[in-house]
């Protein structure tokens, strides 16, 4: 039964093509917002804290600093309002989920760039 559900999700689920990114990368997500009858594009730029799930249920969490307050937002990968994802910097971290990043401030909160 589980194999059948996985097959149906893979075959009929719409998969958007985004560049490969992971924890520690700084990305900009462009998404559509509807206000009444108008629609506009808004962006959210921050560091990827985690990616979780697989297939249609995959999500990723982004954290940014707004003044001195940290703001986190969770985006489903298959959200119809997502327009595009840009990778600004590739970060070098040793973990897949960098929740320790929430407590860091100042110079400690810098993530090294990944060598290419």
Tab-separated table of N, CA, C and O in Angstrom:
chain	number	residue	atom	x	y	z
A	1	UNK	N	0.819	-1.197	0.000
A	1	UNK	CA	0.000	0.000	0.000
A	1	UNK	C	0.862	1.259	0.000
A	1	UNK	O	0.561	2.216	-0.690
A	2	UNK	N	1.927	1.230	0.793
A	2	UNK	CA	2.815	2.393	0.854
A	2	UNK	C	3.499	2.628	-0.494
A	2	UNK	O	3.720	3.773	-0.898
A	3	UNK	N	3.840	1.529	-1.192
A	3	UNK	CA	4.475	1.662	-2.496
A	3	UNK	C	3.518	2.297	-3.500
A	3	UNK	O	3.930	3.099	-4.344
A	4	UNK	N	2.244	1.944	-3.402
A	4	UNK	CA	1.241	2.501	-4.302
A	4	UNK	C	1.082	4.010	-4.072
A	4	UNK	O	1.019	4.785	-5.026
A	5	UNK	N	1.048	4.424	-2.814
A	5	UNK	CA	0.934	5.852	-2.503
A	5	UNK	C	2.151	6.619	-3.003
A	5	UNK	O	2.015	7.708	-3.567
A	6	UNK	N	3.324	6.056	-2.824
A	6	UNK	CA	4.546	6.704	-3.287
A	6	UNK	C	4.535	6.836	-4.806
A	6	UNK	O	4.909	7.872	-5.360
A	7	UNK	N	4.080	5.785	-5.504
A	7	UNK	CA	4.013	5.808	-6.965
A	7	UNK	C	3.076	6.906	-7.446
A	7	UNK	O	3.403	7.659	-8.361
A	8	UNK	N	1.902	7.009	-6.819
A	8	UNK	CA	0.916	8.016	-7.224
A	8	UNK	C	1.463	9.426	-6.981
A	8	UNK	O	1.323	10.319	-7.822
A	9	UNK	N	2.101	9.647	-5.836
A	9	UNK	CA	2.678	10.965	-5.537
A	9	UNK	C	3.749	11.347	-6.551
A	9	UNK	O	3.824	12.486	-7.002
A	10	UNK	N	4.598	10.391	-6.907
A	10	UNK	CA	5.680	10.665	-7.846
A	10	UNK	C	5.162	10.920	-9.253
A	10	UNK	O	5.674	11.781	-9.974
A	11	UNK	N	4.139	10.195	-9.663
A	11	UNK	CA	3.639	10.306	-11.029
A	11	UNK	C	2.765	11.545	-11.245
A	11	UNK	O	2.895	12.235	-12.241
A	12	UNK	N	1.872	11.811	-10.297
A	12	UNK	CA	0.877	12.843	-10.522
A	12	UNK	C	1.174	14.159	-9.804
A	12	UNK	O	0.545	15.164	-10.072
A	13	UNK	N	2.105	14.143	-8.888
A	13	UNK	CA	2.456	15.368	-8.174
A	13	UNK	C	3.276	16.281	-9.073
A	13	UNK	O	4.152	15.835	-9.808
A	14	UNK	N	2.980	17.578	-9.019
A	14	UNK	CA	3.744	18.521	-9.821
A	14	UNK	C	5.031	18.846	-9.082
A	14	UNK	O	5.015	19.220	-7.915
A	15	UNK	N	6.140	18.696	-9.763
A	15	UNK	CA	7.443	18.939	-9.155
A	15	UNK	C	8.051	20.169	-9.813
A	15	UNK	O	8.214	20.227	-11.023
A	16	UNK	N	8.340	21.171	-9.006
A	16	UNK	CA	8.965	22.379	-9.526
A	16	UNK	C	10.473	22.189	-9.571
A	16	UNK	O	11.045	21.516	-8.728
A	17	UNK	N	11.095	22.797	-10.540
A	17	UNK	CA	12.543	22.681	-10.702
A	17	UNK	C	13.219	23.888	-10.070
A	17	UNK	O	13.107	25.004	-10.563
A	18	UNK	N	13.892	23.647	-8.953
A	18	UNK	CA	14.657	24.680	-8.275
A	18	UNK	C	16.104	24.227	-8.212
A	18	UNK	O	16.394	23.040	-8.256
A	19	UNK	N	17.038	25.172	-8.087
A	19	UNK	CA	18.440	24.758	-7.950
A	19	UNK	C	18.662	24.008	-6.643
A	19	UNK	O	17.893	24.153	-5.689
A	20	UNK	N	19.705	23.212	-6.601
A	20	UNK	CA	20.028	22.440	-5.402
A	20	UNK	C	20.563	23.373	-4.321
A	20	UNK	O	21.485	24.141	-4.568
A	21	UNK	N	19.965	23.319	-3.150
A	21	UNK	CA	20.439	24.099	-2.015
A	21	UNK	C	20.227	23.288	-0.757
A	21	UNK	O	19.453	22.341	-0.729
A	22	UNK	N	20.960	23.665	0.289
A	22	UNK	CA	20.867	22.936	1.541
A	22	UNK	C	21.092	23.856	2.715
A	22	UNK	O	21.127	25.086	2.569
A	23	UNK	N	21.255	23.277	3.879
A	23	UNK	CA	21.446	24.058	5.098
A	23	UNK	C	22.723	24.886	4.989
A	23	UNK	O	23.743	24.422	4.494
A	24	UNK	N	22.635	26.118	5.436
A	24	UNK	CA	23.775	27.027	5.414
A	24	UNK	C	23.830	27.919	4.200
A	24	UNK	O	24.566	28.910	4.187
A	25	UNK	N	23.064	27.604	3.159
A	25	UNK	CA	23.052	28.442	1.957
A	25	UNK	C	22.181	29.673	2.182
A	25	UNK	O	21.156	29.605	2.853
A	26	UNK	N	22.608	30.788	1.618
A	26	UNK	CA	21.803	32.005	1.648
A	26	UNK	C	21.035	32.071	0.335
A	26	UNK	O	21.644	32.068	-0.737
A	27	UNK	N	19.710	32.102	0.429
A	27	UNK	CA	18.884	32.093	-0.777
A	27	UNK	C	17.846	33.210	-0.721
A	27	UNK	O	17.551	33.748	0.339
A	28	UNK	N	17.327	33.533	-1.884
A	28	UNK	CA	16.214	34.469	-2.003
A	28	UNK	C	15.050	33.718	-2.626
A	28	UNK	O	15.202	33.130	-3.689
A	29	UNK	N	13.906	33.747	-1.949
A	29	UNK	CA	12.709	33.070	-2.436
A	29	UNK	C	11.723	34.138	-2.894
A	29	UNK	O	11.392	35.047	-2.139
A	30	UNK	N	11.278	34.034	-4.123
A	30	UNK	CA	10.270	34.940	-4.670
A	30	UNK	C	8.932	34.213	-4.666
A	30	UNK	O	8.821	33.112	-5.195
A	31	UNK	N	7.931	34.828	-4.048
A	31	UNK	CA	6.611	34.195	-3.977
A	31	UNK	C	5.538	35.246	-4.207
A	31	UNK	O	5.749	36.440	-4.030
A	32	UNK	N	4.386	34.771	-4.612
A	32	UNK	CA	3.270	35.632	-5.004
A	32	UNK	C	2.335	35.846	-3.829
A	32	UNK	O	2.004	34.905	-3.111
A	33	UNK	N	1.896	37.090	-3.652
A	33	UNK	CA	0.955	37.425	-2.590
A	33	UNK	C	-0.280	38.029	-3.235
A	33	UNK	O	-0.169	38.883	-4.111
A	34	UNK	N	-1.449	37.564	-2.807
A	34	UNK	CA	-2.706	38.106	-3.308
A	34	UNK	C	-3.304	39.013	-2.247
A	34	UNK	O	-3.513	38.600	-1.116
A	35	UNK	N	-3.563	40.242	-2.628
A	35	UNK	CA	-4.203	41.212	-1.732
A	35	UNK	C	-5.480	41.678	-2.424
A	35	UNK	O	-5.438	42.553	-3.288
A	36	UNK	N	-6.581	41.094	-2.039
A	36	UNK	CA	-7.842	41.410	-2.715
A	36	UNK	C	-7.812	40.853	-4.123
A	36	UNK	O	-7.705	39.656	-4.334
A	37	UNK	N	-7.892	41.740	-5.109
A	37	UNK	CA	-7.855	41.313	-6.510
A	37	UNK	C	-6.457	41.433	-7.105
A	37	UNK	O	-6.190	40.900	-8.169
A	38	UNK	N	-5.572	42.146	-6.429
A	38	UNK	CA	-4.229	42.362	-6.954
A	38	UNK	C	-3.285	41.252	-6.495
A	38	UNK	O	-3.441	40.694	-5.419
A	39	UNK	N	-2.305	40.967	-7.323
A	39	UNK	CA	-1.244	40.045	-6.945
A	39	UNK	C	0.084	40.760	-7.129
A	39	UNK	O	0.259	41.546	-8.059
A	40	UNK	N	1.008	40.472	-6.221
A	40	UNK	CA	2.340	41.065	-6.333
A	40	UNK	C	3.364	40.035	-5.890
A	40	UNK	O	3.043	39.068	-5.213
A	41	UNK	N	4.598	40.277	-6.286
A	41	UNK	CA	5.682	39.371	-5.935
A	41	UNK	C	6.473	39.956	-4.775
A	41	UNK	O	6.823	41.124	-4.774
A	42	UNK	N	6.729	39.117	-3.782
A	42	UNK	CA	7.505	39.527	-2.624
A	42	UNK	C	8.666	38.553	-2.484
A	42	UNK	O	8.570	37.405	-2.904
A	43	UNK	N	9.768	39.006	-1.912
A	43	UNK	CA	10.889	38.096	-1.731
A	43	UNK	C	11.259	37.991	-0.263
A	43	UNK	O	10.960	38.858	0.549
A	44	UNK	N	11.899	36.886	0.065
A	44	UNK	CA	12.345	36.597	1.428
A	44	UNK	C	13.763	36.072	1.297
A	44	UNK	O	13.999	35.020	0.698
A	45	UNK	N	14.739	36.828	1.824
A	45	UNK	CA	16.142	36.459	1.697
A	45	UNK	C	16.684	36.086	3.065
A	45	UNK	O	16.544	36.849	4.012
A	46	UNK	N	17.281	34.897	3.166
A	46	UNK	CA	17.830	34.458	4.435
A	46	UNK	C	18.634	33.181	4.292
A	46	UNK	O	18.892	32.700	3.194
A	47	UNK	N	19.008	32.626	5.426
A	47	UNK	CA	19.824	31.421	5.490
A	47	UNK	C	18.916	30.209	5.671
A	47	UNK	O	17.991	30.238	6.478
A	48	UNK	N	19.188	29.157	4.926
A	48	UNK	CA	18.408	27.925	5.044
A	48	UNK	C	18.819	27.223	6.333
A	48	UNK	O	19.989	26.915	6.543
A	49	UNK	N	17.843	27.005	7.210
A	49	UNK	CA	18.078	26.324	8.477
A	49	UNK	C	17.973	24.810	8.294
A	49	UNK	O	18.762	24.050	8.841
A	50	UNK	N	16.978	24.373	7.514
A	50	UNK	CA	16.781	22.944	7.318
A	50	UNK	C	15.959	22.675	6.072
A	50	UNK	O	15.252	23.557	5.582
A	51	UNK	N	16.080	21.453	5.563
A	51	UNK	CA	15.162	20.895	4.566
A	51	UNK	C	14.638	19.617	5.178
A	51	UNK	O	15.391	18.845	5.762
A	52	UNK	N	13.344	19.399	5.058
A	52	UNK	CA	12.782	18.184	5.636
A	52	UNK	C	11.699	17.637	4.729
A	52	UNK	O	11.113	18.355	3.928
A	53	UNK	N	11.435	16.349	4.876
A	53	UNK	CA	10.420	15.689	4.074
A	53	UNK	C	10.974	15.243	2.739
A	53	UNK	O	12.153	15.405	2.429
A	54	UNK	N	10.082	14.669	1.930
A	54	UNK	CA	10.477	14.237	0.596
A	54	UNK	C	9.254	14.275	-0.304
A	54	UNK	O	8.120	14.222	0.163
A	55	UNK	N	9.502	14.378	-1.587
A	55	UNK	CA	8.410	14.384	-2.558
A	55	UNK	C	7.545	15.621	-2.436
A	55	UNK	O	8.036	16.742	-2.347
A	56	UNK	N	6.238	15.418	-2.408
A	56	UNK	CA	5.298	16.539	-2.354
A	56	UNK	C	5.261	17.222	-1.003
A	56	UNK	O	4.820	18.355	-0.891
A	57	UNK	N	5.700	16.545	0.032
A	57	UNK	CA	5.618	17.112	1.373
A	57	UNK	C	6.914	17.763	1.823
A	57	UNK	O	7.058	18.103	2.989
A	58	UNK	N	7.851	17.963	0.913
A	58	UNK	CA	9.141	18.545	1.288
A	58	UNK	C	8.990	20.034	1.602
A	58	UNK	O	8.285	20.764	0.905
A	59	UNK	N	9.647	20.466	2.671
A	59	UNK	CA	9.633	21.870	3.072
A	59	UNK	C	11.052	22.320	3.386
A	59	UNK	O	11.939	21.502	3.618
A	60	UNK	N	11.257	23.637	3.381
A	60	UNK	CA	12.521	24.183	3.827
A	60	UNK	C	12.253	25.422	4.668
A	60	UNK	O	11.278	26.130	4.463
A	61	UNK	N	13.103	25.644	5.671
A	61	UNK	CA	12.957	26.747	6.614
A	61	UNK	C	14.064	27.757	6.365
A	61	UNK	O	15.230	27.383	6.260
A	62	UNK	N	13.685	29.030	6.284
A	62	UNK	CA	14.635	30.117	6.066
A	62	UNK	C	14.573	31.061	7.247
A	62	UNK	O	13.492	31.355	7.759
A	63	UNK	N	15.738	31.542	7.677
A	63	UNK	CA	15.825	32.488	8.786
A	63	UNK	C	16.537	33.741	8.312
A	63	UNK	O	17.569	33.671	7.652
A	64	UNK	N	15.970	34.892	8.658
A	64	UNK	CA	16.623	36.166	8.375
A	64	UNK	C	16.519	37.049	9.606
A	64	UNK	O	15.677	36.833	10.478
A	65	UNK	N	17.373	38.034	9.659
A	65	UNK	CA	17.346	38.994	10.749
A	65	UNK	C	16.657	40.260	10.243
A	65	UNK	O	17.042	40.824	9.224
A	66	UNK	N	15.626	40.668	10.950
A	66	UNK	CA	14.919	41.904	10.641
A	66	UNK	C	15.180	42.852	11.804
A	66	UNK	O	14.524	42.780	12.834
A	67	UNK	N	16.181	43.706	11.627
A	67	UNK	CA	16.637	44.528	12.739
A	67	UNK	C	17.382	43.629	13.704
A	67	UNK	O	18.364	42.992	13.349
A	68	UNK	N	16.924	43.544	14.934
A	68	UNK	CA	17.550	42.651	15.906
A	68	UNK	C	16.665	41.444	16.211
A	68	UNK	O	16.937	40.694	17.132
A	69	UNK	N	15.621	41.266	15.428
A	69	UNK	CA	14.670	40.173	15.641
A	69	UNK	C	14.839	39.147	14.525
A	69	UNK	O	14.865	39.495	13.344
A	70	UNK	N	14.943	37.870	14.900
A	70	UNK	CA	15.043	36.807	13.915
A	70	UNK	C	13.667	36.402	13.427
A	70	UNK	O	12.732	36.239	14.209
A	71	UNK	N	13.534	36.250	12.117
A	71	UNK	CA	12.267	35.863	11.498
A	71	UNK	C	12.508	34.578	10.712
A	71	UNK	O	13.422	34.506	9.904
A	72	UNK	N	11.687	33.564	10.971
A	72	UNK	CA	11.781	32.309	10.247
A	72	UNK	C	10.509	32.067	9.464
A	72	UNK	O	9.422	32.415	9.921
A	73	UNK	N	10.670	31.456	8.312
A	73	UNK	CA	9.509	31.159	7.478
A	73	UNK	C	9.701	29.779	6.877
A	73	UNK	O	10.799	29.439	6.430
A	74	UNK	N	8.646	28.994	6.872
A	74	UNK	CA	8.683	27.645	6.312
A	74	UNK	C	7.959	27.670	4.965
A	74	UNK	O	6.816	28.122	4.878
A	75	UNK	N	8.640	27.193	3.927
A	75	UNK	CA	8.069	27.140	2.588
A	75	UNK	C	7.940	25.700	2.133
A	75	UNK	O	8.929	24.966	2.150
A	76	UNK	N	6.747	25.269	1.720
A	76	UNK	CA	6.645	23.976	1.035
A	76	UNK	C	7.252	24.096	-0.364
A	76	UNK	O	7.099	25.123	-1.031
A	77	UNK	N	7.960	23.069	-0.808
A	77	UNK	CA	8.619	23.116	-2.108
A	77	UNK	C	7.588	23.214	-3.230
A	77	UNK	O	7.806	23.897	-4.232
A	78	UNK	N	6.449	22.556	-3.069
A	78	UNK	CA	5.436	22.545	-4.123
A	78	UNK	C	4.362	23.605	-3.932
A	78	UNK	O	3.258	23.465	-4.441
A	79	UNK	N	4.656	24.670	-3.220
A	79	UNK	CA	3.711	25.763	-3.038
A	79	UNK	C	3.443	26.429	-4.389
A	79	UNK	O	4.383	26.831	-5.075
A	80	UNK	N	2.177	26.536	-4.816
A	80	UNK	CA	1.905	27.143	-6.120
A	80	UNK	C	2.336	28.604	-6.204
A	80	UNK	O	2.638	29.108	-7.283
A	81	UNK	N	2.390	29.286	-5.078
A	81	UNK	CA	2.760	30.704	-5.084
A	81	UNK	C	4.265	30.925	-5.253
A	81	UNK	O	4.684	32.035	-5.546
A	82	UNK	N	5.088	29.884	-5.078
A	82	UNK	CA	6.531	30.039	-5.264
A	82	UNK	C	6.832	30.270	-6.731
A	82	UNK	O	6.409	29.506	-7.592
A	83	UNK	N	7.584	31.330	-7.000
A	83	UNK	CA	7.939	31.620	-8.385
A	83	UNK	C	9.342	31.158	-8.725
A	83	UNK	O	9.549	30.464	-9.702
A	84	UNK	N	10.317	31.575	-7.896
A	84	UNK	CA	11.681	31.119	-8.153
A	84	UNK	C	12.508	31.201	-6.887
A	84	UNK	O	12.148	31.876	-5.926
A	85	UNK	N	13.620	30.484	-6.912
A	85	UNK	CA	14.565	30.462	-5.802
A	85	UNK	C	15.939	30.783	-6.373
A	85	UNK	O	16.373	30.144	-7.326
A	86	UNK	N	16.596	31.792	-5.798
A	86	UNK	CA	17.948	32.157	-6.219
A	86	UNK	C	18.917	31.820	-5.104
A	86	UNK	O	18.645	32.114	-3.943
A	87	UNK	N	20.049	31.253	-5.456
A	87	UNK	CA	21.084	30.987	-4.466
A	87	UNK	C	22.057	32.158	-4.499
A	87	UNK	O	22.656	32.449	-5.534
A	88	UNK	N	22.199	32.849	-3.356
A	88	UNK	CA	23.115	33.979	-3.262
A	88	UNK	C	24.515	33.532	-2.835
A	88	UNK	O	25.507	34.001	-3.388
A	89	UNK	N	24.589	32.658	-1.822
A	89	UNK	CA	25.871	32.152	-1.333
A	89	UNK	C	25.709	30.704	-0.924
A	89	UNK	O	24.687	30.320	-0.361
A	90	UNK	N	26.722	29.899	-1.198
A	90	UNK	CA	26.767	28.527	-0.719
A	90	UNK	C	27.500	28.538	0.610
A	90	UNK	O	28.604	29.059	0.697
A	91	UNK	N	26.894	27.986	1.643
A	91	UNK	CA	27.510	27.975	2.956
A	91	UNK	C	28.114	26.629	3.294
A	91	UNK	O	27.642	25.589	2.837
A	92	UNK	N	29.162	26.656	4.081
A	92	UNK	CA	29.833	25.435	4.502
A	92	UNK	C	29.481	25.151	5.956
A	92	UNK	O	29.970	25.823	6.865
A	93	UNK	N	28.595	24.183	6.196
A	93	UNK	CA	28.211	23.771	7.538
A	93	UNK	C	28.331	22.254	7.613
A	93	UNK	O	28.316	21.567	6.596
A	94	UNK	N	28.430	21.734	8.829
A	94	UNK	CA	28.641	20.303	9.009
A	94	UNK	C	27.370	19.549	9.325
A	94	UNK	O	27.395	18.343	9.503
A	95	UNK	N	26.279	20.233	9.457
A	95	UNK	CA	25.024	19.573	9.838
A	95	UNK	C	23.950	19.825	8.790
A	95	UNK	O	24.005	20.800	8.051
A	96	UNK	N	22.938	18.970	8.773
A	96	UNK	CA	21.821	19.129	7.849
A	96	UNK	C	20.776	20.088	8.407
A	96	UNK	O	20.017	20.675	7.657
A	97	UNK	N	20.752	20.228	9.717
A	97	UNK	CA	19.799	21.134	10.365
A	97	UNK	C	20.579	21.982	11.361
A	97	UNK	O	21.080	21.482	12.351
A	98	UNK	N	20.653	23.277	11.098
A	98	UNK	CA	21.513	24.140	11.900
A	98	UNK	C	20.682	24.997	12.863
A	98	UNK	O	20.686	26.213	12.798
A	99	UNK	N	20.011	24.321	13.787
A	99	UNK	CA	19.195	25.034	14.766
A	99	UNK	C	20.047	25.833	15.744
A	99	UNK	O	19.567	26.792	16.339
A	100	UNK	N	21.314	25.460	15.903
A	100	UNK	CA	22.203	26.211	16.786
A	100	UNK	C	22.415	27.631	16.280
A	100	UNK	O	22.820	28.519	17.019
A	101	UNK	N	22.137	27.863	15.025
A	101	UNK	CA	22.304	29.180	14.388
A	101	UNK	C	21.380	30.231	15.015
A	101	UNK	O	21.668	31.418	14.978
A	102	UNK	N	20.286	29.790	15.630
A	102	UNK	CA	19.327	30.710	16.241
A	102	UNK	C	19.930	31.470	17.419
A	102	UNK	O	19.578	32.613	17.666
A	103	UNK	N	20.816	30.839	18.166
A	103	UNK	CA	21.384	31.466	19.360
A	103	UNK	C	22.610	32.310	19.064
A	103	UNK	O	23.075	33.046	19.929
A	104	UNK	N	23.179	32.202	17.868
A	104	UNK	CA	24.410	32.918	17.561
A	104	UNK	C	24.130	34.375	17.188
A	104	UNK	O	23.136	34.676	16.533
A	105	UNK	N	25.024	35.262	17.629
A	105	UNK	CA	24.904	36.682	17.286
A	105	UNK	C	26.277	37.200	16.886
A	105	UNK	O	27.310	36.627	17.229
A	106	UNK	N	26.283	38.314	16.179
A	106	UNK	CA	27.536	38.970	15.821
A	106	UNK	C	28.365	38.161	14.846
A	106	UNK	O	27.855	37.550	13.918
A	107	UNK	N	29.697	38.156	15.071
A	107	UNK	CA	30.602	37.457	14.167
A	107	UNK	C	30.416	35.945	14.204
A	107	UNK	O	30.709	35.259	13.237
A	108	UNK	N	29.915	35.438	15.321
A	108	UNK	CA	29.703	33.990	15.438
A	108	UNK	C	28.623	33.514	14.479
A	108	UNK	O	28.582	32.338	14.109
A	109	UNK	N	27.741	34.415	14.088
A	109	UNK	CA	26.621	34.037	13.227
A	109	UNK	C	27.002	34.016	11.752
A	109	UNK	O	26.146	33.803	10.902
A	110	UNK	N	28.267	34.233	11.428
A	110	UNK	CA	28.700	34.170	10.034
A	110	UNK	C	28.909	32.715	9.632
A	110	UNK	O	29.424	31.906	10.402
A	111	UNK	N	28.540	32.407	8.410
A	111	UNK	CA	28.742	31.073	7.865
A	111	UNK	C	29.795	31.181	6.780
A	111	UNK	O	29.696	32.047	5.896
A	112	UNK	N	30.804	30.321	6.825
A	112	UNK	CA	31.878	30.360	5.833
A	112	UNK	C	31.333	29.971	4.479
A	112	UNK	O	30.425	29.144	4.352
A	113	UNK	N	31.912	30.554	3.431
A	113	UNK	CA	31.549	30.191	2.067
A	113	UNK	C	32.158	28.854	1.708
A	113	UNK	O	33.267	28.514	2.133
A	114	UNK	N	31.429	28.086	0.917
A	114	UNK	CA	31.917	26.790	0.465
A	114	UNK	C	32.908	27.025	-0.676
A	114	UNK	O	32.651	27.824	-1.575
A	115	UNK	N	34.015	26.335	-0.611
A	115	UNK	CA	34.994	26.460	-1.678
A	115	UNK	C	34.476	25.753	-2.914
A	115	UNK	O	33.858	24.708	-2.842
A	116	UNK	N	34.786	26.294	-4.070
A	116	UNK	CA	34.311	25.683	-5.317
A	116	UNK	C	35.442	25.117	-6.098
A	116	UNK	O	36.510	25.473	-6.135
